[in-house]
Tab-separated table of C-alpha atoms in Angstrom:
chain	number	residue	atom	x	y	z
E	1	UNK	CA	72.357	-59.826	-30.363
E	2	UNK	CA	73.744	-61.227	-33.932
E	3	UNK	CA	74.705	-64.687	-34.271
E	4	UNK	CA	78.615	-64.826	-33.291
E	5	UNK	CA	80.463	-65.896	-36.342
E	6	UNK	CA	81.654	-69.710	-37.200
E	7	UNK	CA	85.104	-69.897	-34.310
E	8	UNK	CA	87.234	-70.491	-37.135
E	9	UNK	CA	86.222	-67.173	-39.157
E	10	UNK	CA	88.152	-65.894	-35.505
E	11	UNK	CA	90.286	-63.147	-35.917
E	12	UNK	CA	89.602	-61.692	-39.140
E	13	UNK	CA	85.944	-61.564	-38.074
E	14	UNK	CA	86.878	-59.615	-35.132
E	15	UNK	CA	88.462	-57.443	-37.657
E	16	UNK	CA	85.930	-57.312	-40.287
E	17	UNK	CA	83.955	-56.297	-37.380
E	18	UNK	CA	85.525	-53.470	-36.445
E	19	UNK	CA	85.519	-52.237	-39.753
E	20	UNK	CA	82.110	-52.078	-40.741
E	21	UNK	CA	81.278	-50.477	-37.150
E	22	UNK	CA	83.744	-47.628	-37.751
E	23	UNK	CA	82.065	-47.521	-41.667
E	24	UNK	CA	79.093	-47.292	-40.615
E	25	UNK	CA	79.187	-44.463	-37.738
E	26	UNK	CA	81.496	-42.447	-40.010
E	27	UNK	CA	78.867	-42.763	-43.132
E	28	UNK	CA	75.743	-42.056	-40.724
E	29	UNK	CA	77.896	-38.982	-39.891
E	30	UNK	CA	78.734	-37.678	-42.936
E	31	UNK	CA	75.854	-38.680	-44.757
E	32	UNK	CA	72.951	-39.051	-42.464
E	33	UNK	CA	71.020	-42.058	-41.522
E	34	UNK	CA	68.165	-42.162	-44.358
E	35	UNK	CA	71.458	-42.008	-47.049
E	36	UNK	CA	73.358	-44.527	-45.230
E	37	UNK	CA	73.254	-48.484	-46.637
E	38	UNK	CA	74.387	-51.788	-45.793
E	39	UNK	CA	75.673	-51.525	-49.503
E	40	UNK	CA	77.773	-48.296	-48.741
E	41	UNK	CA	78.778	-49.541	-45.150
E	42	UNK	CA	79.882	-52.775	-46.938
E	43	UNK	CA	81.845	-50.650	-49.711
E	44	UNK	CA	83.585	-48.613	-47.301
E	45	UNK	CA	84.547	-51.464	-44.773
E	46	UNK	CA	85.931	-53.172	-48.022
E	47	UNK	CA	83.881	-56.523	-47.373
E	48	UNK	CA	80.854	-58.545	-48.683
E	49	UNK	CA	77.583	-57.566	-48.335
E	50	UNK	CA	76.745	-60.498	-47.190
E	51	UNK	CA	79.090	-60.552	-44.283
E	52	UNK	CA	77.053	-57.778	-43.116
E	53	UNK	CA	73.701	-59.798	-43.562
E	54	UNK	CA	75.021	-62.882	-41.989
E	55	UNK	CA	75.700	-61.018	-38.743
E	56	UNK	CA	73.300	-58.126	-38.726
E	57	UNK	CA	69.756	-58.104	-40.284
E	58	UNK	CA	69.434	-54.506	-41.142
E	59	UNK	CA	71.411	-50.945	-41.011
E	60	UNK	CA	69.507	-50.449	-38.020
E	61	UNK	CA	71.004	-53.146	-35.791
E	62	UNK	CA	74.558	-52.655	-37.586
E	63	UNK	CA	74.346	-49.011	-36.061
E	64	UNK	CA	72.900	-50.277	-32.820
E	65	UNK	CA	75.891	-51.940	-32.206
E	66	UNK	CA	78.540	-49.829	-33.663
E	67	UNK	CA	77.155	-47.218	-31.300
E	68	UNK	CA	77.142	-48.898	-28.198
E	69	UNK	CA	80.430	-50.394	-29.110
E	70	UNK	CA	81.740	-46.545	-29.598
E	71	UNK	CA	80.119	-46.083	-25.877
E	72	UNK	CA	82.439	-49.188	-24.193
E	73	UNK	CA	85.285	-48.197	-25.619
E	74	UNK	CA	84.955	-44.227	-24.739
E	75	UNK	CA	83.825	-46.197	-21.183
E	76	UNK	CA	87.257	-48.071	-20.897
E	77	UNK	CA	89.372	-45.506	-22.266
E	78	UNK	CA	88.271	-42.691	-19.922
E	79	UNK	CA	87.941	-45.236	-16.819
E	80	UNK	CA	84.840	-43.430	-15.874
E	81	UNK	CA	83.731	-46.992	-14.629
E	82	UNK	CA	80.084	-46.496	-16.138
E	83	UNK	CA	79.743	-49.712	-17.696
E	84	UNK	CA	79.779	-51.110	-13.881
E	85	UNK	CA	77.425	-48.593	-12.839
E	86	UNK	CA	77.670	-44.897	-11.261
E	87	UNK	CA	80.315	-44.644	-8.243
E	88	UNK	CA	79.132	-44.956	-5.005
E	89	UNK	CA	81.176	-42.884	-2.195
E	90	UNK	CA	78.585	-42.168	-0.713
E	91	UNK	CA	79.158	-38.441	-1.648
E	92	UNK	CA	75.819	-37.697	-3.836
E	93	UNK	CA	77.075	-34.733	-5.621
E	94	UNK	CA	80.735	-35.847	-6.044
E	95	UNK	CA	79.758	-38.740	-7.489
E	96	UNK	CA	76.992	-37.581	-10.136
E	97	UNK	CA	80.031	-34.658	-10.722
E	98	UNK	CA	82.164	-36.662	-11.322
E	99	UNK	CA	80.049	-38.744	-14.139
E	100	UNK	CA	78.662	-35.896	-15.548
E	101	UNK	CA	82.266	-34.115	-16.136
E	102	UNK	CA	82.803	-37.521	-17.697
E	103	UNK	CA	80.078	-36.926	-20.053
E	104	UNK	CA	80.586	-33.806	-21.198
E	105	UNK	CA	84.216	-34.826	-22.375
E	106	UNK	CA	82.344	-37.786	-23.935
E	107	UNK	CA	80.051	-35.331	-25.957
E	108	UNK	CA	82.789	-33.243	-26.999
E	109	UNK	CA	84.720	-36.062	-28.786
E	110	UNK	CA	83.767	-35.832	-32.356
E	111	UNK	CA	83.881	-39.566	-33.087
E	112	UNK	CA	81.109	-39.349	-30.938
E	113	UNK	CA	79.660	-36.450	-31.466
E	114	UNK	CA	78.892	-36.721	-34.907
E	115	UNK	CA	77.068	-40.264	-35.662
E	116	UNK	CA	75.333	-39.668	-32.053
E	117	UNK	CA	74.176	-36.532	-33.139
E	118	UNK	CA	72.625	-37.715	-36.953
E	119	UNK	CA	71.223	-40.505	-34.513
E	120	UNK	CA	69.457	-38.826	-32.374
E	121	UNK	CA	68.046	-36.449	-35.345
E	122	UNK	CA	66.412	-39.174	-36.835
E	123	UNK	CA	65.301	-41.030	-33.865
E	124	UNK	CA	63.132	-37.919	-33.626
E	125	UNK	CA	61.282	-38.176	-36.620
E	126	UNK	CA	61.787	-41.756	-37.247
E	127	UNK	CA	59.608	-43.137	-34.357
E	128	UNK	CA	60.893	-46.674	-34.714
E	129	UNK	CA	64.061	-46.151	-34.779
E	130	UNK	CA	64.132	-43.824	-31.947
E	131	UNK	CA	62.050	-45.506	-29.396
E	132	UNK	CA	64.910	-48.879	-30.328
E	133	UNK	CA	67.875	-45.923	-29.548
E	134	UNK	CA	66.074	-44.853	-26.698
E	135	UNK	CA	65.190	-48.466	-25.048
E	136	UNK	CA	68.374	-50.179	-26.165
E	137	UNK	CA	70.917	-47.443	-25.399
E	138	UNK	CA	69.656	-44.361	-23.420
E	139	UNK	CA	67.310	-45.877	-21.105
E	140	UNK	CA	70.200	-48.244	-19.722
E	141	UNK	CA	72.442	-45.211	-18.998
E	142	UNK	CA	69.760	-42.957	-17.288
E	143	UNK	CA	69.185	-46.455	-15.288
E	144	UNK	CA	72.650	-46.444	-13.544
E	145	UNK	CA	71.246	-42.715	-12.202
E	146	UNK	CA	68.145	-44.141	-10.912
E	147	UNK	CA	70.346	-47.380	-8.768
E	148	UNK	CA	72.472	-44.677	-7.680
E	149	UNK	CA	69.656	-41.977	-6.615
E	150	UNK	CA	67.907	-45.045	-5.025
E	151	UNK	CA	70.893	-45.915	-2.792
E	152	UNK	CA	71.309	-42.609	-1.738
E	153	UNK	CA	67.468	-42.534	-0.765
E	154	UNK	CA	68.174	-45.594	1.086
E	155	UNK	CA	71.400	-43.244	2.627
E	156	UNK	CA	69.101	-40.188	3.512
E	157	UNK	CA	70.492	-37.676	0.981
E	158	UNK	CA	67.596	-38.060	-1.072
E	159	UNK	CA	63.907	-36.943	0.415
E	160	UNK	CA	62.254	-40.422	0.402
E	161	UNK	CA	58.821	-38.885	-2.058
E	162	UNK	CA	61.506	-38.372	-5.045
E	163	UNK	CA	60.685	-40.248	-8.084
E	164	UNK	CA	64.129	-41.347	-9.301
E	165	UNK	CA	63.858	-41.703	-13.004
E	166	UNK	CA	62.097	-37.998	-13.296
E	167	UNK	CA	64.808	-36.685	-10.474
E	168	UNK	CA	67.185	-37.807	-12.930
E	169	UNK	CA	66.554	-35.648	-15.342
E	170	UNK	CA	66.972	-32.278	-13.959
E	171	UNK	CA	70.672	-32.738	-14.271
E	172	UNK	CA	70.810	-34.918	-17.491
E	173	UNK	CA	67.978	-33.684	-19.898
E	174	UNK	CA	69.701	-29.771	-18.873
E	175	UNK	CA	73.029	-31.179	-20.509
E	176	UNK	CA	71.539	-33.069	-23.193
E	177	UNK	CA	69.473	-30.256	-24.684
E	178	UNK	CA	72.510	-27.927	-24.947
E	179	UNK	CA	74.584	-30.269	-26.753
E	180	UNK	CA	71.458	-31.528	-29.386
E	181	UNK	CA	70.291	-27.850	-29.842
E	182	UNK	CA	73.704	-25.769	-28.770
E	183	UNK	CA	71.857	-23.266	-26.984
E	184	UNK	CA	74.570	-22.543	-24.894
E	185	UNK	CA	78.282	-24.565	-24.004
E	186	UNK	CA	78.597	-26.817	-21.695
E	187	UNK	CA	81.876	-27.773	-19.168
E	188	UNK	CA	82.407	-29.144	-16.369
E	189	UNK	CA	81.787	-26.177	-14.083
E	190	UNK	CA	78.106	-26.142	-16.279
E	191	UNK	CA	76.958	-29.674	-14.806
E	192	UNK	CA	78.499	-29.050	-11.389
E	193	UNK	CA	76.314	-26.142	-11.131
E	194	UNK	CA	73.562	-28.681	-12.543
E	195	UNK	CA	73.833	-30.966	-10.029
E	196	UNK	CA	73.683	-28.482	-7.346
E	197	UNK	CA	70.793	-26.856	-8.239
E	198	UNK	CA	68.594	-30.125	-8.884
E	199	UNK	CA	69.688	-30.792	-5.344
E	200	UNK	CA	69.448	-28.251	-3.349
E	201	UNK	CA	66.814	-26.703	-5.054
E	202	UNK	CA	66.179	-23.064	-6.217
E	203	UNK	CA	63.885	-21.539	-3.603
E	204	UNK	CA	66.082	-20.887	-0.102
E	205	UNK	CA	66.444	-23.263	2.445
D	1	UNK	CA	62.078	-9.525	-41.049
D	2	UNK	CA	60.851	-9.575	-44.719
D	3	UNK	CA	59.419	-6.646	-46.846
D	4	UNK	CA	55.757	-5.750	-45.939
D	5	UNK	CA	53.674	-6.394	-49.204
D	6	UNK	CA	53.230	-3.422	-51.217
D	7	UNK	CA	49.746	-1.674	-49.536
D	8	UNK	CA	47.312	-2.503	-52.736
D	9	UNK	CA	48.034	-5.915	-52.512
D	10	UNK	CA	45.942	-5.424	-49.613
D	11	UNK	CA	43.421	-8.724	-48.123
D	12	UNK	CA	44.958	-11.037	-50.823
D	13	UNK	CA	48.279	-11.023	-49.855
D	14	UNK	CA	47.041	-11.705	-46.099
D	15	UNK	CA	46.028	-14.881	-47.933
D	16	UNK	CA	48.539	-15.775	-49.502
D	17	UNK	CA	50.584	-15.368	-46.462
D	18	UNK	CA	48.411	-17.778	-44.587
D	19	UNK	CA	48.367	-20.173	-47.322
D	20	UNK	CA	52.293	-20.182	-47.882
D	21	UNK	CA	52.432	-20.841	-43.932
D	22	UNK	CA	50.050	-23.682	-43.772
D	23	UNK	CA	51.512	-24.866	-47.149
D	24	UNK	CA	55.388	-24.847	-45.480
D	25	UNK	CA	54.537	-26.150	-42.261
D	26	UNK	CA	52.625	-29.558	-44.218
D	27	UNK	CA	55.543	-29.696	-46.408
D	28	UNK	CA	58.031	-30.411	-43.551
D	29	UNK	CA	56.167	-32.168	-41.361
D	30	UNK	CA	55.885	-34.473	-44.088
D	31	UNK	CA	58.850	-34.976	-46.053
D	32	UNK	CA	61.269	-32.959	-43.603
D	33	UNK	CA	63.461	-30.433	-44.035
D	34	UNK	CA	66.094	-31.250	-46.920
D	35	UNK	CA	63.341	-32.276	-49.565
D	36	UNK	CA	61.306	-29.483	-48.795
D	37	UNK	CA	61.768	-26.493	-51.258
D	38	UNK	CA	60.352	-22.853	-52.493
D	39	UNK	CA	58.606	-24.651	-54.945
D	40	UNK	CA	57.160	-27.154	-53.370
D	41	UNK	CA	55.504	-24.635	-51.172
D	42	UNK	CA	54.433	-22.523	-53.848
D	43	UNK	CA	52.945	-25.268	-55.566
D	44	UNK	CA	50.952	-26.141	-52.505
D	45	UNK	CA	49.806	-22.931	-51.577
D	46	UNK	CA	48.582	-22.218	-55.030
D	47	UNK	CA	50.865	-19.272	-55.456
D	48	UNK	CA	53.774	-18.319	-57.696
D	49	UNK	CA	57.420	-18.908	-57.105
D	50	UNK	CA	58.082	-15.323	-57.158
D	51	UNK	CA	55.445	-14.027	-54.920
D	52	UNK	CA	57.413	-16.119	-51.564
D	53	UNK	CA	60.520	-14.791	-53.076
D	54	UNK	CA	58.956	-11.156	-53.095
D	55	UNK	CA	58.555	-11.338	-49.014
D	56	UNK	CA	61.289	-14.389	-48.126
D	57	UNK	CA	65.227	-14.415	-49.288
D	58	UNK	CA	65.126	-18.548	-48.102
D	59	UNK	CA	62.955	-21.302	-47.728
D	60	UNK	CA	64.654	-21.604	-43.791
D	61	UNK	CA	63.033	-17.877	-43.436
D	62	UNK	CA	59.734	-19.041	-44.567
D	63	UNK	CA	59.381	-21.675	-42.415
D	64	UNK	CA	61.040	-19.589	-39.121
D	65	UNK	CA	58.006	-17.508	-39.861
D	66	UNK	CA	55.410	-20.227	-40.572
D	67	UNK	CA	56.975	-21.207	-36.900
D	68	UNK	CA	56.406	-18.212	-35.398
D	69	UNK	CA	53.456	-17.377	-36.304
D	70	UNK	CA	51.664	-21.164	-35.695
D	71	UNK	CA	53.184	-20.414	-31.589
D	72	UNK	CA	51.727	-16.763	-31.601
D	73	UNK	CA	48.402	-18.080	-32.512
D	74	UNK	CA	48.534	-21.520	-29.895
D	75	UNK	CA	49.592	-18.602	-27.474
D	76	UNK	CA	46.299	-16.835	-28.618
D	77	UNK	CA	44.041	-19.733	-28.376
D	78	UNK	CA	45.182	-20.972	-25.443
D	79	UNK	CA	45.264	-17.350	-24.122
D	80	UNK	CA	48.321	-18.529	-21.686
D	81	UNK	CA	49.880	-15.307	-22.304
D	82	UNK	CA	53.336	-16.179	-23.171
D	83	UNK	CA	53.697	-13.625	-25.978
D	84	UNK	CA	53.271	-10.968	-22.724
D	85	UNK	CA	55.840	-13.311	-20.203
D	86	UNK	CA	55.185	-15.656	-17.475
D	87	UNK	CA	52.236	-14.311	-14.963
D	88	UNK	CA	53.820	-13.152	-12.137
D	89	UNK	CA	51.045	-13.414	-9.501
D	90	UNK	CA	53.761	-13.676	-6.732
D	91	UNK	CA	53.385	-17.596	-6.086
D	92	UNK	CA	56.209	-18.639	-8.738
D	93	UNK	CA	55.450	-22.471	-8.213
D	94	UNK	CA	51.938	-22.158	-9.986
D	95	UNK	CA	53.318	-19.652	-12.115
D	96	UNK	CA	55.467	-22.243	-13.420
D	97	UNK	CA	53.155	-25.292	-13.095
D	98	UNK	CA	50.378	-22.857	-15.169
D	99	UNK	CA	52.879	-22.105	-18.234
D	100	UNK	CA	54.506	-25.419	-18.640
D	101	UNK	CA	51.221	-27.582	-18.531
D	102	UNK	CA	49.927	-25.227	-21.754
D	103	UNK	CA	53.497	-25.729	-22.997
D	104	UNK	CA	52.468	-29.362	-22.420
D	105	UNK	CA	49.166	-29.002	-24.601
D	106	UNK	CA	51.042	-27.244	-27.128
D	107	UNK	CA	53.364	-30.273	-27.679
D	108	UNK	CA	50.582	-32.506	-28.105
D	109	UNK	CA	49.056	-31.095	-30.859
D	110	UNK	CA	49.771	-32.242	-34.215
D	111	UNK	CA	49.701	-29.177	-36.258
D	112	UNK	CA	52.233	-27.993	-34.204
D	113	UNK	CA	54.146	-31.493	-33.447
D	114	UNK	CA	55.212	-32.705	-36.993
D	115	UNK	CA	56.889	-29.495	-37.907
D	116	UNK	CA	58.638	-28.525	-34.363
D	117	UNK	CA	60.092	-32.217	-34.402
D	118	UNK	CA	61.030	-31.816	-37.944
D	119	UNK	CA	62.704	-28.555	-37.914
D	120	UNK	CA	64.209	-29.625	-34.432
D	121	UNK	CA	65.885	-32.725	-35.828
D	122	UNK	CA	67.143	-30.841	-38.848
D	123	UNK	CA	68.877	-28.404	-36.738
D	124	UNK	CA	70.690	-31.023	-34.809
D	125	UNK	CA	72.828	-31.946	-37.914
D	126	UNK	CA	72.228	-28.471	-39.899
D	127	UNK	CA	74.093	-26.218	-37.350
D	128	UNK	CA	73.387	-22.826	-39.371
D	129	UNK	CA	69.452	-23.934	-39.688
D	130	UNK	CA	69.710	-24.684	-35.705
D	131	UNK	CA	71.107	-21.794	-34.747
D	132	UNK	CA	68.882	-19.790	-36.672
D	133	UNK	CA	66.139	-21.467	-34.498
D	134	UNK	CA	67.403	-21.413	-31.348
D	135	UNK	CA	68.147	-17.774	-31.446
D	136	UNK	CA	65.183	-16.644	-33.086
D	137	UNK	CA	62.228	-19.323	-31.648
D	138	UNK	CA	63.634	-20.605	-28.253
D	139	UNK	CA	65.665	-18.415	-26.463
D	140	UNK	CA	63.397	-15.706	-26.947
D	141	UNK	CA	60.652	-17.629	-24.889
D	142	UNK	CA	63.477	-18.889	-22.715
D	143	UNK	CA	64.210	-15.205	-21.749
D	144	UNK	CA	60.847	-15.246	-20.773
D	145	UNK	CA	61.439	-17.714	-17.730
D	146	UNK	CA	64.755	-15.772	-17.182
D	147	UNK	CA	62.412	-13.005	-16.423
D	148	UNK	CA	60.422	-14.525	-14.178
D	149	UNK	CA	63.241	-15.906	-11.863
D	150	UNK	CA	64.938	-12.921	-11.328
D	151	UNK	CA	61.605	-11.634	-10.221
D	152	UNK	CA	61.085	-14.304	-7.877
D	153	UNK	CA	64.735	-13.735	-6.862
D	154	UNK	CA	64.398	-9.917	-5.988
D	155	UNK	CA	61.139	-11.025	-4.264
D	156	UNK	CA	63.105	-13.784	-2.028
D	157	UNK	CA	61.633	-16.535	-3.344
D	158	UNK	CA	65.020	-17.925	-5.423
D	159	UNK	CA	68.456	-18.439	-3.711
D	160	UNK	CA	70.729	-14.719	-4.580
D	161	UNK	CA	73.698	-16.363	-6.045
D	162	UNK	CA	71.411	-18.572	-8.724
D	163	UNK	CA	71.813	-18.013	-12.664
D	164	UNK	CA	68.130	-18.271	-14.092
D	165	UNK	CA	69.665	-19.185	-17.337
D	166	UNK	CA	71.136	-22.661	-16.013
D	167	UNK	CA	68.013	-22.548	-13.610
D	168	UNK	CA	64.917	-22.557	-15.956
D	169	UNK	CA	66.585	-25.937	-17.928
D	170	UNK	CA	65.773	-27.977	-14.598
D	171	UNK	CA	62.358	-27.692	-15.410
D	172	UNK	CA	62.077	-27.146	-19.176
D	173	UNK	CA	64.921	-29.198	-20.832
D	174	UNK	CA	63.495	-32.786	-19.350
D	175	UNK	CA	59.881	-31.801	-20.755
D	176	UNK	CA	61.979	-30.989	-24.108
D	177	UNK	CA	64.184	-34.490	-23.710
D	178	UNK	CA	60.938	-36.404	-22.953
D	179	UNK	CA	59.101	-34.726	-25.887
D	180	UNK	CA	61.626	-34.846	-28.431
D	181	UNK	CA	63.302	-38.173	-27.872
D	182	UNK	CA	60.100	-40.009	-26.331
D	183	UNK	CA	62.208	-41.497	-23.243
D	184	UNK	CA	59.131	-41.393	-21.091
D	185	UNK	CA	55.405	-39.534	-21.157
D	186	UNK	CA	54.316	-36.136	-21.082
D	187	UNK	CA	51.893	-34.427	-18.694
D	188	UNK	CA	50.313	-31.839	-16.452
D	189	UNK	CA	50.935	-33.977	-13.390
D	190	UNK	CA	54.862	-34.635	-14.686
D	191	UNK	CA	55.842	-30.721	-15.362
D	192	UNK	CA	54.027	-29.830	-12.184
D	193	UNK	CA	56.708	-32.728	-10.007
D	194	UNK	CA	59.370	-31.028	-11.977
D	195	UNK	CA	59.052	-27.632	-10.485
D	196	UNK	CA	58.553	-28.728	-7.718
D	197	UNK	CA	62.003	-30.833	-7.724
D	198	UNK	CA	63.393	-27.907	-8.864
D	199	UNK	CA	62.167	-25.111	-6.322
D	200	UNK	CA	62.679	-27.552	-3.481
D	201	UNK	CA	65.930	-29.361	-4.730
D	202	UNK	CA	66.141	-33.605	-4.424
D	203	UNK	CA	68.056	-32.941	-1.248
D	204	UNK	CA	65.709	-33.217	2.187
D	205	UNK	CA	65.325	-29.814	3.851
């Protein structure tokens, strides 16, 4: 995490904040993330460079943190509850329904989309980069499906062999891959179907 | 599909073909997909500008081609026999198991690593480039799977009212996910729990 800034720089920081995370997702967007620069973020957000350096050490963290600031506030304004975790009703595929619907609105929203997309894109070929993106902000997400998977282990509705973090994928990877690569839409009847499949399987019963 | 070579030009334009290839498929893998041009290539390859523009409109055709040709000849080595479909030898757990473990070895090899990820990543923010891709490299071989489900479905062995279109991605978009964005390792013993998640569901039985 960056320093916090001196108490009385208070408001306009929070500001000033603000507006270099919104300048710097919507120049990763537009531009990509090689092209984008603390100088350009800084020129766009209309401050210093400096007050970038002072709170952020590279373009790297600035993004870091504009994205999963872009995350909390899609979070609060959809009150899908994920930041607490994934509901627990103790209806399996309601609940992972429910989230997933939740998701696919998310992924549709192009303040999102974009800068999430150019993101990912270079966290492919950028190794560093992407294995930071992937520990600091999808790993913690695809956690909440493991706790919740585990529970409903602990519950029955899950055989007890399952691994959760591969079991997990079969329903998120599915969704994932059609938004990166657009092979085909996605909706919310798409990752119902998802989660039915992954778990009641494809062979009969 | 570009014009043939005119017939005199004979064993030397086979060469030149391979060279261009192997000349494209470096290029991106090293410097990506925006810096890499018709030139470039040419200059690598030892060939003339005009001789790729005699058999390619578009540096995106040349390297669709370069693509397809470096998976027809893993398919070769390998001898998997995805360019004829998925075996169907009637069990369609080791069916599946047997393709995506080569599928596995493919991904791990460099020569064909660099570019894929390259070319992936640029389609993620190039939508023309990615569909171009997706609907001349990947759903092809997805079709493949498609195939092979509704076989197994007319034999008994998948549930009637299943799409095989949403039902292959339970096994092959988390190998892709894993693969492309590095959340977790690849492996023979991984892609073999995945069909079996998938044929069997996470729910107990």
């Amino acid at each position: 995490m960056p320093d916090k800034p001196v108490p009385d720089a208070g408001r306009r920081s929070e500001k000033s904040r603000r507006a270099i995370y919104a300048a710097a997702l919507a120049l990763v967007a537009e531009t990509g993330y090689p092209k984008t620069t603390v100088e350009g973020i800084a020129a766009r957000a209309g401050v210093g460079k400096q007050t970038i350096y002072r709170w952020w050490p590279s373009k790297a963290d600035v993004l870091l943190e504009a994205f999963l600031d872009l995350g909390e506030q899609a979070a609060a304004r959809q009150g899908d509850g994920q930041g607490d975790g994934i509901p627990d009703t103790g209806d399996l595929a309601a609940d992972l329904k429910a989230v997933l619907r939740a998701t696919v609105d998310e992924l549709s929203d192009p303040v999102f989309e974009a800068p999430a997309r150019a993101l990912t894109a270079e966290g492919m070929v950028n190794e560093q980069l992407g294995r930071r993106f992937v520990a600091q902000l999808l790993e913690p997400q695809l956690e909440l499906y493991v706790r919740r998977l585990r529970s409903a282990q602990e519950a029955g509705a899950v055989r007890p062999g399952i691994d959760p973090r591969i079991a997990l994928e079969l329903f998120v990877s599915p969704l994932a891959q059609r938004w990166l690569q657009r092979t085909a839409p996605i909706s919310h009847e798409y990752t119902d179907t998802l989660v039915d499949y992954a778990l009641y399987g494809l062979a009969p019963r």
